[in-house]
């Protein structure tokens, strides 16, 4: 199990101790649930986020 | 009265836009101390716009069904010269120098802006119990939440304060308040309605759509808002359809998928009964009911939470040193997102692709899916957990359980009022369609609405 308080300190997040106590169980639950999903991910799967390259207009807008 | 009813009366000169607007403003004034549906009411602007709408109609200038109709915008949509707070102290004095694409299109269509509706702080939650701008209450029961994050929009439409109110939906924030307040709520396909000028919660999950009193009203609003916008990089070039369901919409032979797994598990019996009633109604209208097994929705929700937490925290990270500017629940979520790694985020986006492909397969066998919108009716204000089938569940996670995954997939979904429980609280059916098939889910919704 990850030590979220140490991660917070090492990362300089500045999250107070009482907040760490509140969020650590949620983080552990999400982390464990996600790790199980990651295990079944096919090697060649590309990510889904939408990305469109920006093209500078040339010659009056003709790219 | 619906938008289309009011539009017809305006054209028959039975009523004016100024009269409609004054009626709405009077109702807002009367209910603001209890419902708290609005953060900002723009009464002077409203009357000015309504007068202009009446004059234009008198000159024969008709801009379509929204012309002269009083509407409201969730306070996440930037409005030039009008404060846009996002329900947050960070933006409490933010007066934009531009209008969002949605506000601009509605204004061009002749709609009359009544004001900016209240919301869960920074659109990051489902209660709309806002520590800075006050608690928003459900018109059906003042002790209950209206849902969120577009809670003010749900309350405003349900209480007849506005004919339509816009919402934004990152993990259910249009459909949950629609379900809890008893309105129609439409989350279009990702990219269908421009996000330009909307204060972002999450770049790849935010969707914009209307809350209305009828399905046809939602269709009329989408007809105005849909279309490519070069100012939004995620805006789609997909052709804009004809969303108007028509007078006698047919759903004969349409394949309606009913999930055998997940969606009907751990739900309130009244919600289940209401959904079954709507399924039977669709069948009597000629639809073919098809039992289906859906992909792993719990996994889809986990993927959605990872994407949401990371993207939302990335947006807000520069502000997180000002901890006293945030409510406790929202700050906890922003804090959590900073602990997830770059590899987890990218793998969530890869898993998202796998899920999209799984759902594409599913939608080869059905034309739409019916599910409950929320597992329960609106929880009480302050209620932290919901007990279902003997199991206590966090109220936020329970309320988003049936809707969050649809944002991850970017699919269009309609929350349709389907009745009330024994206590008079609204219950809702969710109709999910293929990408850019808003016309189909609106047709199904209109057919069910007509037949009820």
Coordinates of C-alpha atoms in Angstrom, one line a residue, chain A residues 2 4-5 7-8 12-16 19-20 22-23 26-27 30-31 33-34 37-38 40-52 54, chain B residues 190 233-235 296 299 302-303 305-306 309 317 323 328-329 331-332 335-340 343-354 356:
Chain A
X2 CA 1.3 3.4 -0.9
X4 CA 0.3 8.9 0.6
X5 CA 1.5 11.2 3.4
X7 CA 4.3 11.1 -1.3
X8 CA 2.6 14.4 -0.4
X12 CA 5.7 19.4 -1.8
X13 CA 1.9 19.3 -2.1
X14 CA 1.4 21.1 1.2
X15 CA -1.7 19.1 2.1
X16 CA -2.4 19.3 5.8
X19 CA -6.7 16.3 4.9
X20 CA -4.3 13.4 4.3
X22 CA -9.4 12.2 5.0
X23 CA -8.3 11.5 1.4
X26 CA -10.1 7.2 -1.2
X27 CA -6.7 7.3 -2.9
X30 CA -8.9 4.2 -6.5
X31 CA -5.3 3.1 -6.8
X33 CA -9.2 -0.6 -8.4
X34 CA -7.2 1.0 -11.2
X37 CA -7.8 -2.6 -14.7
X38 CA -4.3 -1.7 -15.9
X40 CA -5.7 -6.3 -18.6
X41 CA -4.8 -3.4 -20.9
X42 CA -3.6 -4.6 -24.4
X43 CA 0.0 -3.5 -25.1
X44 CA -0.7 -1.7 -28.3
X45 CA -3.8 0.3 -27.2
X46 CA -3.5 4.0 -28.1
X47 CA -4.9 6.6 -25.7
X48 CA -8.2 8.3 -26.3
X49 CA -7.8 12.0 -25.7
X50 CA -8.7 14.3 -28.6
X51 CA -5.8 16.1 -30.1
X52 CA -5.6 18.1 -33.2
X54 CA -2.2 23.3 -34.9
Chain B
X190 CA -18.9 15.2 -26.8
X233 CA -10.5 22.2 -30.3
X234 CA -12.8 19.3 -29.4
X235 CA -15.7 20.7 -31.4
X296 CA -17.9 -3.5 -17.1
X299 CA -14.4 -0.3 -14.4
X302 CA -13.1 4.0 -12.2
X303 CA -11.5 5.1 -15.5
X305 CA -12.7 9.0 -11.9
X306 CA -9.0 8.8 -12.7
X309 CA -9.5 13.8 -10.9
X317 CA -3.4 23.4 -9.3
X323 CA -7.0 26.6 0.5
X328 CA -14.1 21.1 2.1
X329 CA -15.6 18.5 -0.3
X331 CA -10.8 20.8 -2.0
X332 CA -10.6 17.1 -1.0
X335 CA -6.1 17.3 -3.5
X336 CA -6.8 13.7 -4.5
X337 CA -6.2 14.3 -8.2
X338 CA -2.6 15.5 -7.6
X339 CA -1.6 12.1 -6.3
X340 CA -2.4 10.2 -9.5
X343 CA 1.2 6.8 -16.3
X344 CA -2.1 6.2 -14.5
X345 CA -3.7 9.1 -16.4
X346 CA -2.5 7.9 -19.8
X347 CA -3.5 4.3 -19.1
X348 CA -6.9 5.6 -18.1
X349 CA -7.1 7.2 -21.6
X350 CA -6.0 3.9 -23.1
X351 CA -8.6 1.9 -21.2
X352 CA -11.1 4.5 -22.3
X353 CA -10.3 3.5 -25.9
X354 CA -10.9 -0.1 -25.1
X356 CA -15.3 2.9 -26.5

